[in-house]
PDB file of C-alpha atoms in Angstrom:
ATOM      1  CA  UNK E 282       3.248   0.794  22.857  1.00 75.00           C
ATOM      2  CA  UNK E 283       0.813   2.692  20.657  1.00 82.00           C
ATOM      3  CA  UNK E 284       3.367   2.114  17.325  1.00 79.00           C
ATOM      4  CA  UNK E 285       3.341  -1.093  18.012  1.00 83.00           C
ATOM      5  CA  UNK E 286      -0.367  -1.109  17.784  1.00 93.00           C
ATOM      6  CA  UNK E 287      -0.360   0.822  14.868  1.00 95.00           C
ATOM      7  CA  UNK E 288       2.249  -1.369  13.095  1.00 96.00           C
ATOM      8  CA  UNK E 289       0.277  -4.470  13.500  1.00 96.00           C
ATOM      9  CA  UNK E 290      -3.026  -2.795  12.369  1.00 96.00           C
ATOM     10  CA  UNK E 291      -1.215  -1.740   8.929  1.00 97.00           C
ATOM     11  CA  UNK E 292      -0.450  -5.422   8.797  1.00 97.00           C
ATOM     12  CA  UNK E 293      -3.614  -6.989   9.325  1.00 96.00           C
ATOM     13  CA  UNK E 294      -5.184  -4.438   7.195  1.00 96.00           C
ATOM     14  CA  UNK E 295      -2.400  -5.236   4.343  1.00 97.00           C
ATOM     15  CA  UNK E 296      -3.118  -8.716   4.349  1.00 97.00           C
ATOM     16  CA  UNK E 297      -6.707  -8.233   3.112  1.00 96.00           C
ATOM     17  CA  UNK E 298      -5.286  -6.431  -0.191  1.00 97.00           C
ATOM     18  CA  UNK E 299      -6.364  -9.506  -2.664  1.00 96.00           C
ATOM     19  CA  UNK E 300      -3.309 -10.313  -5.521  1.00 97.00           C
ATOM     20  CA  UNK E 301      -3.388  -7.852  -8.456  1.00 98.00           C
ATOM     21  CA  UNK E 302      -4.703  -5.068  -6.095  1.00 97.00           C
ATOM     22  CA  UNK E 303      -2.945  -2.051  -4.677  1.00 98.00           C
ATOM     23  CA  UNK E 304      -3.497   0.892  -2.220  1.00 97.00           C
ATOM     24  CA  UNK E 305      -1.870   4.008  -0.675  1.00 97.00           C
ATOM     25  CA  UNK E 306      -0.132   4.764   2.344  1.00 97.00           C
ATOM     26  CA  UNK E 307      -2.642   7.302   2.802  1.00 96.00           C
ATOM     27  CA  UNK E 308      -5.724   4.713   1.955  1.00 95.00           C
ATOM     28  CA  UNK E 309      -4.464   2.431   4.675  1.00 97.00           C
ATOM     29  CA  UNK E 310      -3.826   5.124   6.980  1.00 96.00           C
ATOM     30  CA  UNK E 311      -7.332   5.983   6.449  1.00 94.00           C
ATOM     31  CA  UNK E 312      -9.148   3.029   6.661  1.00 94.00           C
ATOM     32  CA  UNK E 313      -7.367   3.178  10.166  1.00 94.00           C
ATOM     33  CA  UNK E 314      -8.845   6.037  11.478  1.00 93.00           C
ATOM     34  CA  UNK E 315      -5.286   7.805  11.233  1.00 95.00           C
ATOM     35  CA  UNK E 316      -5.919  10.123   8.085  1.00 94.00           C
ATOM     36  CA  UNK E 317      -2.852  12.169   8.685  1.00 96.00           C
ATOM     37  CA  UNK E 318      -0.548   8.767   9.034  1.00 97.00           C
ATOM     38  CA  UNK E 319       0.537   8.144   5.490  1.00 97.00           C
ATOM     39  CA  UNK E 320       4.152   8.320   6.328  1.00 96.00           C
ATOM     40  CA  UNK E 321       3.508   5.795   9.530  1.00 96.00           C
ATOM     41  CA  UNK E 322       2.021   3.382   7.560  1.00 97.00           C
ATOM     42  CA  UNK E 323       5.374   3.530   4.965  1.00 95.00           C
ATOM     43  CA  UNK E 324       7.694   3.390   8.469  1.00 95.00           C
ATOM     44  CA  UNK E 325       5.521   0.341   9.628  1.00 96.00           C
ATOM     45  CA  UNK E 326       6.231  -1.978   6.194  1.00 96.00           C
ATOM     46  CA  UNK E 327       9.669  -0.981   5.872  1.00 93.00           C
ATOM     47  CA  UNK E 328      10.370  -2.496   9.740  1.00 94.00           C
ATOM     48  CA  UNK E 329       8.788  -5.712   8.208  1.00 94.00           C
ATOM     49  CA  UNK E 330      11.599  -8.387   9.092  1.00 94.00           C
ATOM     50  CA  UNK E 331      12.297 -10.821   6.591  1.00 92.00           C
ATOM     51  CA  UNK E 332      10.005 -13.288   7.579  1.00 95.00           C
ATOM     52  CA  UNK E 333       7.158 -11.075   7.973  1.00 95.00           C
ATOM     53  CA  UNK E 334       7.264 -10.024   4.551  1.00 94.00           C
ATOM     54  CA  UNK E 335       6.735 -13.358   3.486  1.00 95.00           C
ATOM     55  CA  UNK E 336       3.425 -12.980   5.099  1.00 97.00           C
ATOM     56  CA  UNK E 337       2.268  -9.196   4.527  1.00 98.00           C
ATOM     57  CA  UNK E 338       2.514  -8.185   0.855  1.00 98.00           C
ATOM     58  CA  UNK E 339       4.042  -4.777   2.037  1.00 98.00           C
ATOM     59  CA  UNK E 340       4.790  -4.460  -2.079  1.00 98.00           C
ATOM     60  CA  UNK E 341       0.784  -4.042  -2.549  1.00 98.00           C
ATOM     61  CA  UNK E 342       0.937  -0.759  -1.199  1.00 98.00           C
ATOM     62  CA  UNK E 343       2.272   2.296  -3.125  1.00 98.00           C
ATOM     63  CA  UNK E 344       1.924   6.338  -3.181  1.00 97.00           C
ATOM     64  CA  UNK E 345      -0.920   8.382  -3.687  1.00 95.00           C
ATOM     65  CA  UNK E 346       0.003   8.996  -7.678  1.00 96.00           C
ATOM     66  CA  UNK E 347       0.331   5.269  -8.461  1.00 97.00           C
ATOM     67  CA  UNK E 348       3.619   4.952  -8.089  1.00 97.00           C
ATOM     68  CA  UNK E 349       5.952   3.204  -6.876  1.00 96.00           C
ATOM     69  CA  UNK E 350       8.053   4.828  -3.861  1.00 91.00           C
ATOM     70  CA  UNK E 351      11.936   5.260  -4.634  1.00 84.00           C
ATOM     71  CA  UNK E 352      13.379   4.703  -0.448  1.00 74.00           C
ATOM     72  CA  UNK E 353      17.028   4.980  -1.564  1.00 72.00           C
ATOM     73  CA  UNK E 354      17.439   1.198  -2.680  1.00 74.00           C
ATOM     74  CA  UNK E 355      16.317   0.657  -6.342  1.00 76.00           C
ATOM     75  CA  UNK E 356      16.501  -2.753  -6.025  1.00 88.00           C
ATOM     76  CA  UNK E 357      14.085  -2.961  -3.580  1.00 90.00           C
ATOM     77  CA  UNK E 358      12.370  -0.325  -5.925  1.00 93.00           C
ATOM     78  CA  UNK E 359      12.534  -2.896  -8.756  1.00 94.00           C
ATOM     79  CA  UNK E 360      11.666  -6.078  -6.940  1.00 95.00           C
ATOM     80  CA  UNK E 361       8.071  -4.582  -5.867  1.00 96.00           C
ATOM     81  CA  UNK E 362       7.138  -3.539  -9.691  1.00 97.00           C
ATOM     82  CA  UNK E 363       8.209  -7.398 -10.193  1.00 98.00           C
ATOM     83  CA  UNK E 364       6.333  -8.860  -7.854  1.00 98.00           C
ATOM     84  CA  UNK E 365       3.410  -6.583  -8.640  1.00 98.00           C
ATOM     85  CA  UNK E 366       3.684  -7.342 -12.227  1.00 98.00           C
ATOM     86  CA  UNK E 367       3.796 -10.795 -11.773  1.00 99.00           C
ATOM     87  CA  UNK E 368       0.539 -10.503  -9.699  1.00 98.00           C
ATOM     88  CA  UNK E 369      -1.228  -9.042 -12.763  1.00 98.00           C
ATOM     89  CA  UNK E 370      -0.325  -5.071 -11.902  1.00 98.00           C
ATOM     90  CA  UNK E 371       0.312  -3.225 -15.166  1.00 98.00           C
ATOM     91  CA  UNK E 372       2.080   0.523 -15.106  1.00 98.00           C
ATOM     92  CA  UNK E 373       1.198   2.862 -18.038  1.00 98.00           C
ATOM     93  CA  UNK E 374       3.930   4.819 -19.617  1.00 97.00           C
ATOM     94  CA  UNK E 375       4.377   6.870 -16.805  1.00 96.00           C
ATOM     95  CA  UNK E 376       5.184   4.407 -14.733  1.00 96.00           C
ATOM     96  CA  UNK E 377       1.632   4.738 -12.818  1.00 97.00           C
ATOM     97  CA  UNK E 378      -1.394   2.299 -12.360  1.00 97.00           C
ATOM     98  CA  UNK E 379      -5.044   2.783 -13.084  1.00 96.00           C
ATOM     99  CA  UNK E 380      -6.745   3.126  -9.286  1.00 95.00           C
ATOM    100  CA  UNK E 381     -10.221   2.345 -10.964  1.00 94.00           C
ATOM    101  CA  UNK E 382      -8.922  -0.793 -12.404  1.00 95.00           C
ATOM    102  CA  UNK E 383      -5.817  -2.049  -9.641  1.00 97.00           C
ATOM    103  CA  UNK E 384      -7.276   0.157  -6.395  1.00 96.00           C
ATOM    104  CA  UNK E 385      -8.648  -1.218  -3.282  1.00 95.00           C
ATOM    105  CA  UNK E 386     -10.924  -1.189  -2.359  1.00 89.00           C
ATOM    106  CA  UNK E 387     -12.870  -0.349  -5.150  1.00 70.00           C
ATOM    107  CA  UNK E 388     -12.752   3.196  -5.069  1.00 57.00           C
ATOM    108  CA  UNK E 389     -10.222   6.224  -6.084  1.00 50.00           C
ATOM    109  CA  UNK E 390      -7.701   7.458  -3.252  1.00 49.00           C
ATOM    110  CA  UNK E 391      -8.481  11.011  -3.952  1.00 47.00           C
ATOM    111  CA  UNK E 392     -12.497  10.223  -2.619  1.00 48.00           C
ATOM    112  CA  UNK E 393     -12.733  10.687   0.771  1.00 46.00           C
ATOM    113  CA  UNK E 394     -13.175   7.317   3.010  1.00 44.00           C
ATOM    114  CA  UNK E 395     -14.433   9.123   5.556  1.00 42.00           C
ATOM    115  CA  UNK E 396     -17.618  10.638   3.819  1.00 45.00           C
ATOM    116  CA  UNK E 397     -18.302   7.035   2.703  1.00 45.00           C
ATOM    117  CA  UNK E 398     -17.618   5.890   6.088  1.00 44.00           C
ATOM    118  CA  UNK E 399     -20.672   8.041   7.753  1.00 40.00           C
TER     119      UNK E 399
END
């Protein structure tokens, strides 16, 4: 299955993001070849089971402005800012990170992968 395929890409490409680093949805996406697959990237760490999050640090990914993604469980919400915190991720007032200082790669989201890519 061709999700399948897609899932465990997102994983193996998640599990590169070094501690105190974040992404996008849409980075990931990207750096798949799937520009357009922001939202299948978000559906592919929220099927993480239990163990699996153990071993993919799904909460090193977050939206395009920096933020963390509200999916209907704060909690959940909250436990990522922890754990990102406690990784060395600071938020600014606006609840936002700094991509040059906390993105990975090294690079801003809103410069296009591809270009760089060619």
């Amino acid at each position: 299955n061709s999700e399948i395929s897609f899932f465990k890409e997102v994983y193996v490409l998640v599990k590169k993001i070094p501690k105190g680093k974040v992404t996008s949805y849409g980075r990931i996406a990207a750096l798949l070849g799937k520009p357009r697959a922001a939202r299948a990237v978000g559906y592919a760490l929220n099927a993480l089971s239990k163990d699996q999050e153990q071993k993919v640090p799904w909460q090193r990914v977050i939206n395009s402005q920096g933020k963390i993604s509200f999916r209907g469980d704060t909690g959940r919400s909250i436990l990522q800012r922890k754990i990102l915190e406690d990784e060395g991720v600071k938020f600014d007032f606006a609840d936002k990170i700094d991509w040059k200082v906390f993105g990975w790669p090294d690079m801003i989201p809103s410069k296009s992968l591809l270009k760089k890519r060619n």
